[in-house]
PDB file of C-alpha atoms (C1' of nucleotides) in Angstrom:
ATOM      1  CA  MET N  14      17.070  15.292 -25.613  1.00 56.00           C
ATOM      2  CA  THR N  15      15.761  13.092 -22.884  1.00 67.00           C
ATOM      3  CA  ASP N  16      12.003  13.006 -22.583  1.00 81.00           C
ATOM      4  CA  ARG N  17      12.098  11.844 -19.011  1.00 90.00           C
ATOM      5  CA  SER N  18      12.081  13.646 -15.709  1.00 97.00           C
ATOM      6  CA  ILE N  19      11.953  12.640 -12.080  1.00 98.00           C
ATOM      7  CA  PRO N  20       9.234  14.316 -10.018  1.00 98.00           C
ATOM      8  CA  GLY N  21      10.820  16.028  -7.010  1.00 98.00           C
ATOM      9  CA  SER N  22       9.472  16.133  -3.483  1.00 98.00           C
ATOM     10  CA  SER N  23       7.076  18.981  -4.327  1.00 98.00           C
ATOM     11  CA  PHE N  24       5.162  16.617  -6.623  1.00 98.00           C
ATOM     12  CA  TYR N  25       4.258  14.558  -3.551  1.00 98.00           C
ATOM     13  CA  VAL N  26       3.650  17.490  -1.214  1.00 98.00           C
ATOM     14  CA  ARG N  27       0.110  17.897  -2.544  1.00 98.00           C
ATOM     15  CA  ASP N  28      -3.221  16.434  -1.543  1.00 98.00           C
ATOM     16  CA  VAL N  29      -3.362  12.692  -2.160  1.00 98.00           C
ATOM     17  CA  LEU N  30      -6.434  13.189  -4.363  1.00 98.00           C
ATOM     18  CA  ASP N  31      -4.255  15.284  -6.685  1.00 98.00           C
ATOM     19  CA  VAL N  32      -1.189  13.042  -6.564  1.00 98.00           C
ATOM     20  CA  ALA N  33      -2.887   9.655  -6.969  1.00 98.00           C
ATOM     21  CA  PRO N  34      -4.475  10.257 -10.401  1.00 98.00           C
ATOM     22  CA  ASP N  35      -1.135  11.628 -11.632  1.00 98.00           C
ATOM     23  CA  LEU N  36       0.662   8.349 -10.983  1.00 98.00           C
ATOM     24  CA  PRO N  37      -0.830   5.885 -13.513  1.00 98.00           C
ATOM     25  CA  GLY N  38       1.210   6.343 -16.688  1.00 98.00           C
ATOM     26  CA  LYS N  39       4.388   7.214 -14.846  1.00 98.00           C
ATOM     27  CA  PHE N  40       7.146   4.631 -14.478  1.00 98.00           C
ATOM     28  CA  LEU N  41       8.283   2.839 -11.358  1.00 98.00           C
ATOM     29  CA  CYS N  42      12.019   2.206 -11.604  1.00 98.00           C
ATOM     30  CA  ARG N  43      14.102  -0.087  -9.446  1.00 98.00           C
ATOM     31  CA  THR N  44      17.759  -1.000  -9.451  1.00 96.00           C
ATOM     32  CA  LEU N  45      17.723  -4.744  -8.872  1.00 91.00           C
ATOM     33  CA  PRO N  46      20.389  -6.524  -6.823  1.00 83.00           C
ATOM     34  CA  ASP N  47      22.126  -7.681 -10.033  1.00 87.00           C
ATOM     35  CA  GLY N  48      22.549  -4.057 -11.137  1.00 91.00           C
ATOM     36  CA  SER N  49      19.937  -4.096 -13.880  1.00 94.00           C
ATOM     37  CA  VAL N  50      17.115  -1.564 -13.793  1.00 96.00           C
ATOM     38  CA  SER N  51      13.487  -2.673 -13.846  1.00 96.00           C
ATOM     39  CA  VAL N  52      11.163  -0.078 -15.398  1.00 98.00           C
ATOM     40  CA  ASN N  53       7.403  -0.621 -15.364  1.00 98.00           C
ATOM     41  CA  MET N  54       4.546   1.750 -16.026  1.00 98.00           C
ATOM     42  CA  ILE N  55       2.243   2.264 -13.053  1.00 98.00           C
ATOM     43  CA  THR N  56      -1.231   0.966 -13.898  1.00 98.00           C
ATOM     44  CA  GLU N  57      -3.279   1.178 -10.705  1.00 98.00           C
ATOM     45  CA  VAL N  58      -3.196   3.095  -7.408  1.00 98.00           C
ATOM     46  CA  GLU N  59      -5.423   3.966  -4.457  1.00 98.00           C
ATOM     47  CA  ALA N  60      -5.592   7.039  -2.222  1.00 98.00           C
ATOM     48  CA  TYR N  61      -5.766   6.861   1.573  1.00 98.00           C
ATOM     49  CA  ARG N  62      -6.544  10.200   3.072  1.00 98.00           C
ATOM     50  CA  GLY N  63      -6.237  11.270   6.680  1.00 98.00           C
ATOM     51  CA  GLU N  64      -7.506  10.153  10.070  1.00 97.00           C
ATOM     52  CA  GLU N  65     -11.119  10.681   8.996  1.00 97.00           C
ATOM     53  CA  ASP N  66     -10.757   8.068   6.224  1.00 97.00           C
ATOM     54  CA  LYS N  67     -11.890   4.899   7.998  1.00 96.00           C
ATOM     55  CA  ALA N  68     -10.042   2.713   5.506  1.00 97.00           C
ATOM     56  CA  CYS N  69      -6.748   4.539   6.107  1.00 98.00           C
ATOM     57  CA  HIS N  70      -4.303   3.064   8.604  1.00 98.00           C
ATOM     58  CA  ALA N  71      -3.987   6.532  10.132  1.00 98.00           C
ATOM     59  CA  SER N  72      -7.670   6.422  11.110  1.00 97.00           C
ATOM     60  CA  ARG N  73      -6.498   5.016  14.437  1.00 96.00           C
ATOM     61  CA  GLY N  74      -3.950   7.726  14.923  1.00 96.00           C
ATOM     62  CA  ARG N  75      -0.211   8.031  14.881  1.00 97.00           C
ATOM     63  CA  THR N  76       1.520   4.770  15.813  1.00 97.00           C
ATOM     64  CA  GLY N  77       4.888   3.259  15.091  1.00 97.00           C
ATOM     65  CA  ARG N  78       3.612   1.954  11.802  1.00 98.00           C
ATOM     66  CA  THR N  79       1.724   5.020  10.621  1.00 98.00           C
ATOM     67  CA  ASP N  80       4.292   7.575  11.766  1.00 98.00           C
ATOM     68  CA  ILE N  81       5.732   7.885   8.272  1.00 98.00           C
ATOM     69  CA  MET N  82       2.346   8.928   6.861  1.00 98.00           C
ATOM     70  CA  TYR N  83       2.489  12.039   9.026  1.00 98.00           C
ATOM     71  CA  GLN N  84       5.792  13.105   7.534  1.00 98.00           C
ATOM     72  CA  GLN N  85       6.345  15.187   4.421  1.00 98.00           C
ATOM     73  CA  GLY N  86       5.274  13.677   1.086  1.00 98.00           C
ATOM     74  CA  GLY N  87       7.753  11.664  -0.940  1.00 98.00           C
ATOM     75  CA  LYS N  88       8.583   8.999   1.671  1.00 98.00           C
ATOM     76  CA  ILE N  89       7.914   5.302   1.227  1.00 98.00           C
ATOM     77  CA  TYR N  90       5.451   3.578   3.549  1.00 98.00           C
ATOM     78  CA  MET N  91       5.869  -0.196   3.539  1.00 98.00           C
ATOM     79  CA  TYR N  92       3.790  -2.603   5.574  1.00 98.00           C
ATOM     80  CA  LEU N  93       3.274  -6.360   5.682  1.00 98.00           C
ATOM     81  CA  ILE N  94      -0.189  -7.798   5.242  1.00 98.00           C
ATOM     82  CA  TYR N  95      -1.419 -11.319   5.974  1.00 97.00           C
ATOM     83  CA  GLY N  96       2.077 -12.200   7.073  1.00 96.00           C
ATOM     84  CA  MET N  97       3.209 -12.553   3.469  1.00 96.00           C
ATOM     85  CA  TYR N  98       2.849  -9.514   1.270  1.00 98.00           C
ATOM     86  CA  TRP N  99       4.675  -6.215   1.416  1.00 98.00           C
ATOM     87  CA  MET N 100       2.633  -3.221   0.261  1.00 98.00           C
ATOM     88  CA  LEU N 101       4.296  -0.228  -1.389  1.00 98.00           C
ATOM     89  CA  ASN N 102       2.854   3.203  -0.588  1.00 98.00           C
ATOM     90  CA  ILE N 103       4.013   6.734  -1.301  1.00 98.00           C
ATOM     91  CA  VAL N 104       3.360   9.334   1.390  1.00 98.00           C
ATOM     92  CA  THR N 105       1.770  12.573   0.194  1.00 98.00           C
ATOM     93  CA  ALA N 106       0.864  16.024   1.559  1.00 98.00           C
ATOM     94  CA  THR N 107       2.744  18.183   3.995  1.00 98.00           C
ATOM     95  CA  GLU N 108       3.993  17.187   7.424  1.00 98.00           C
ATOM     96  CA  GLY N 109       1.239  16.488   9.920  1.00 98.00           C
ATOM     97  CA  ILE N 110      -1.347  15.382   7.351  1.00 98.00           C
ATOM     98  CA  PRO N 111      -1.396  11.575   7.093  1.00 98.00           C
ATOM     99  CA  GLN N 112      -1.959  10.489   3.502  1.00 98.00           C
ATOM    100  CA  ALA N 113      -0.517   7.859   1.168  1.00 98.00           C
ATOM    101  CA  VAL N 114      -0.972   6.263  -2.227  1.00 98.00           C
ATOM    102  CA  LEU N 115      -0.946   2.478  -2.456  1.00 98.00           C
ATOM    103  CA  ILE N 116       0.706   1.236  -5.658  1.00 98.00           C
ATOM    104  CA  ARG N 117      -1.588  -1.621  -6.651  1.00 98.00           C
ATOM    105  CA  GLY N 118      -0.265  -2.493 -10.076  1.00 98.00           C
ATOM    106  CA  ILE N 119       2.552  -1.975 -12.560  1.00 98.00           C
ATOM    107  CA  GLU N 120       2.742  -3.240 -16.111  1.00 97.00           C
ATOM    108  CA  GLY N 121       3.309  -6.996 -16.018  1.00 96.00           C
ATOM    109  CA  PHE N 122       2.655  -7.284 -12.282  1.00 97.00           C
ATOM    110  CA  ASP N 123      -0.983  -6.721 -11.464  1.00 97.00           C
ATOM    111  CA  GLY N 124      -1.418  -6.797  -7.676  1.00 97.00           C
ATOM    112  CA  PRO N 125       0.248  -4.921  -4.803  1.00 98.00           C
ATOM    113  CA  GLY N 126       1.814  -8.056  -3.335  1.00 98.00           C
ATOM    114  CA  LYS N 127       3.123  -9.255  -6.665  1.00 98.00           C
ATOM    115  CA  LEU N 128       4.874  -6.058  -7.652  1.00 98.00           C
ATOM    116  CA  THR N 129       6.830  -5.758  -4.406  1.00 98.00           C
ATOM    117  CA  LYS N 130       7.929  -9.361  -4.766  1.00 97.00           C
ATOM    118  CA  HIS N 131       9.107  -8.674  -8.320  1.00 96.00           C
ATOM    119  CA  LEU N 132      10.963  -5.537  -7.229  1.00 97.00           C
ATOM    120  CA  GLY N 133      12.496  -7.284  -4.237  1.00 96.00           C
ATOM    121  CA  ILE N 134      11.433  -4.625  -1.738  1.00 97.00           C
ATOM    122  CA  ASP N 135      10.292  -5.083   1.849  1.00 97.00           C
ATOM    123  CA  GLY N 136      10.122  -3.338   5.205  1.00 97.00           C
ATOM    124  CA  SER N 137      13.703  -2.164   4.900  1.00 97.00           C
ATOM    125  CA  PHE N 138      12.429   0.438   2.420  1.00 98.00           C
ATOM    126  CA  TYR N 139      10.166   2.046   5.012  1.00 98.00           C
ATOM    127  CA  GLY N 140      10.992   5.764   5.175  1.00 98.00           C
ATOM    128  CA  LYS N 141      13.178   5.974   2.061  1.00 98.00           C
ATOM    129  CA  ASN N 142      12.659   8.814  -0.403  1.00 98.00           C
ATOM    130  CA  ILE N 143      10.926   7.939  -3.677  1.00 98.00           C
ATOM    131  CA  TYR N 144      12.257  11.069  -5.412  1.00 98.00           C
ATOM    132  CA  VAL N 145      15.937  10.082  -5.073  1.00 97.00           C
ATOM    133  CA  PRO N 146      16.931   8.002  -8.143  1.00 96.00           C
ATOM    134  CA  GLU N 147      19.086   5.365  -6.507  1.00 94.00           C
ATOM    135  CA  GLU N 148      17.363   2.198  -5.332  1.00 96.00           C
ATOM    136  CA  ILE N 149      13.788   2.986  -6.319  1.00 98.00           C
ATOM    137  CA  TRP N 150      12.214   6.017  -7.945  1.00 98.00           C
ATOM    138  CA  ILE N 151       9.462   7.262 -10.250  1.00 98.00           C
ATOM    139  CA  GLU N 152       9.983   8.724 -13.724  1.00 98.00           C
ATOM    140  CA  ASP N 153       7.723  10.821 -15.904  1.00 98.00           C
ATOM    141  CA  ARG N 154       8.348   9.845 -19.494  1.00 97.00           C
ATOM    142  CA  GLY N 155       5.724  12.143 -20.948  1.00 96.00           C
ATOM    143  CA  ARG N 156       3.173   9.423 -21.445  1.00 95.00           C
ATOM    144  CA  LYS N 157      -0.377  10.696 -21.757  1.00 94.00           C
ATOM    145  CA  VAL N 158      -2.993   8.313 -20.413  1.00 97.00           C
ATOM    146  CA  ARG N 159      -6.686   8.100 -19.672  1.00 98.00           C
ATOM    147  CA  ILE N 160      -7.579   7.432 -16.067  1.00 98.00           C
ATOM    148  CA  GLY N 161     -10.572   5.506 -14.775  1.00 98.00           C
ATOM    149  CA  ARG N 162     -11.741   5.462 -11.178  1.00 97.00           C
ATOM    150  CA  SER N 163     -13.651   3.171  -8.858  1.00 97.00           C
ATOM    151  CA  ALA N 164     -14.101   2.246  -5.224  1.00 97.00           C
ATOM    152  CA  ARG N 165     -11.044   0.941  -3.416  1.00 98.00           C
ATOM    153  CA  ILE N 166     -10.367  -2.790  -3.166  1.00 97.00           C
ATOM    154  CA  GLY N 167     -10.285  -4.971  -0.072  1.00 96.00           C
ATOM    155  CA  ILE N 168     -11.811  -2.617   2.491  1.00 94.00           C
ATOM    156  CA  GLU N 169     -15.197  -4.260   2.943  1.00 90.00           C
ATOM    157  CA  TYR N 170     -14.887  -3.729   6.682  1.00 89.00           C
ATOM    158  CA  ALA N 171     -15.084   0.069   6.373  1.00 89.00           C
ATOM    159  CA  ASP N 172     -18.195   2.216   6.785  1.00 90.00           C
ATOM    160  CA  PRO N 173     -20.156   2.456   3.503  1.00 91.00           C
ATOM    161  CA  TYR N 174     -19.133   6.052   2.804  1.00 96.00           C
ATOM    162  CA  TRP N 175     -15.434   5.236   2.918  1.00 96.00           C
ATOM    163  CA  ARG N 176     -15.873   1.830   1.325  1.00 95.00           C
ATOM    164  CA  ASP N 177     -17.654   3.188  -1.714  1.00 95.00           C
ATOM    165  CA  ILE N 178     -15.786   6.421  -2.333  1.00 97.00           C
ATOM    166  CA  GLU N 179     -13.996   6.270  -5.684  1.00 98.00           C
ATOM    167  CA  TRP N 180     -10.375   6.725  -4.739  1.00 98.00           C
ATOM    168  CA  ARG N 181      -8.913   3.951  -6.883  1.00 98.00           C
ATOM    169  CA  TYR N 182      -7.361   5.213 -10.117  1.00 98.00           C
ATOM    170  CA  TYR N 183      -6.345   2.967 -12.990  1.00 98.00           C
ATOM    171  CA  LEU N 184      -5.309   3.078 -16.634  1.00 97.00           C
ATOM    172  CA  LYS N 185      -8.246   2.876 -18.977  1.00 93.00           C
TER     173      LYS N 185
ATOM    174  C1'  DT Y  14     -14.635 -20.532  -1.611  1.00 95.43           C
ATOM    175  C1'  DC Y  15     -10.775 -20.309   1.828  1.00 95.43           C
ATOM    176  C1'  DA Y  16      -6.296 -21.006   4.360  1.00 95.43           C
ATOM    177  C1'  DG Y  17      -1.623 -19.278   4.976  1.00 95.43           C
ATOM    178  C1'  DT Y  18       1.255 -16.219   7.761  1.00 95.43           C
ATOM    179  C1'  DG Y  19       3.356 -12.707  11.005  1.00 95.43           C
ATOM    180  C1'  DA Y  20       3.713  -7.629  12.114  1.00 95.43           C
ATOM    181  C1'  DT Y  21       0.970  -4.490  14.477  1.00 95.43           C
ATOM    182  C1'  DT Y  22      -2.311  -2.932  17.686  1.00 95.43           C
ATOM    183  C1'  DA Y  23      -5.499  -2.594  21.645  1.00 95.43           C
ATOM    184  C1'  DG Y  24      -6.459  -4.289  25.960  1.00 95.43           C
ATOM    185  C1'  DG Y  25      -5.762  -6.758  30.521  1.00 95.43           C
TER     186       DG Y  25
ATOM    187  C1'  DC D   6       1.417 -10.903  28.138  1.00 95.43           C
ATOM    188  C1'  DT D   7      -2.755 -12.389  24.788  1.00 95.43           C
ATOM    189  C1'  DA D   8      -5.822 -12.214  20.975  1.00 95.43           C
ATOM    190  C1'  DA D   9      -7.820 -10.030  16.932  1.00 95.43           C
ATOM    191  C1'  DT D  10      -7.072  -7.882  12.725  1.00 95.43           C
ATOM    192  C1'  DC D  11      -5.507  -7.467   8.029  1.00 95.43           C
ATOM    193  C1'  DA D  12      -5.232  -1.780   1.706  1.00 95.43           C
ATOM    194  C1'  DC D  13      -3.569 -10.164  -0.482  1.00 95.43           C
ATOM    195  C1'  DT D  14      -2.774 -14.267  -3.243  1.00 95.43           C
ATOM    196  C1'  DG D  15      -3.121 -18.763  -5.257  1.00 95.43           C
ATOM    197  C1'  DA D  16      -4.862 -23.199  -4.946  1.00 95.43           C
ATOM    198  C1'  DG D  17      -9.129 -26.079  -5.445  1.00 95.43           C
TER     199       DG D  17
END
DNA sequence: TCAGTGATTAGG
DNA sequence: CTAATCACTGAG
């Protein structure tokens, strides 16, 4: 009877430009420390695609931080920015191709730094699987949504081509 | 508009 | 080792 399913690893082992627009409208679920489950619809994401993407952390190659992006899709890539905010990303594509989707917003928590704070997740989640429904996972509840797109946020430093490309996807 | 804050990275 | 950078946020 249940109208919900949990995308398996194959959902994430696709090009980031196919995975990213499929995420708004799905639900980010998290078992909080008190045992309750937080469920929020994903509202906004961005795609970061390969070493050629000058706004992607992997543009400077494989390092300790970006190593996870080179692994098979479905892993979590966490990183700290400005010394204060943990960013939640989902690795996509097959092994050897560095891609990830940044989760920028969920219902009620608009902003990548705000949602990780609400969910209580940090660098200790680096490398965990998003398709295993234990601590944190994504559910498809059959919601049909309309997706808008725009340039990515906060990458003014990048070359114009990469700065302006419309790889941000959000709920209309 | 602008400072806070610390991991990560490149470079000496 | 040092210094620069940064996929952000909230206060003023």
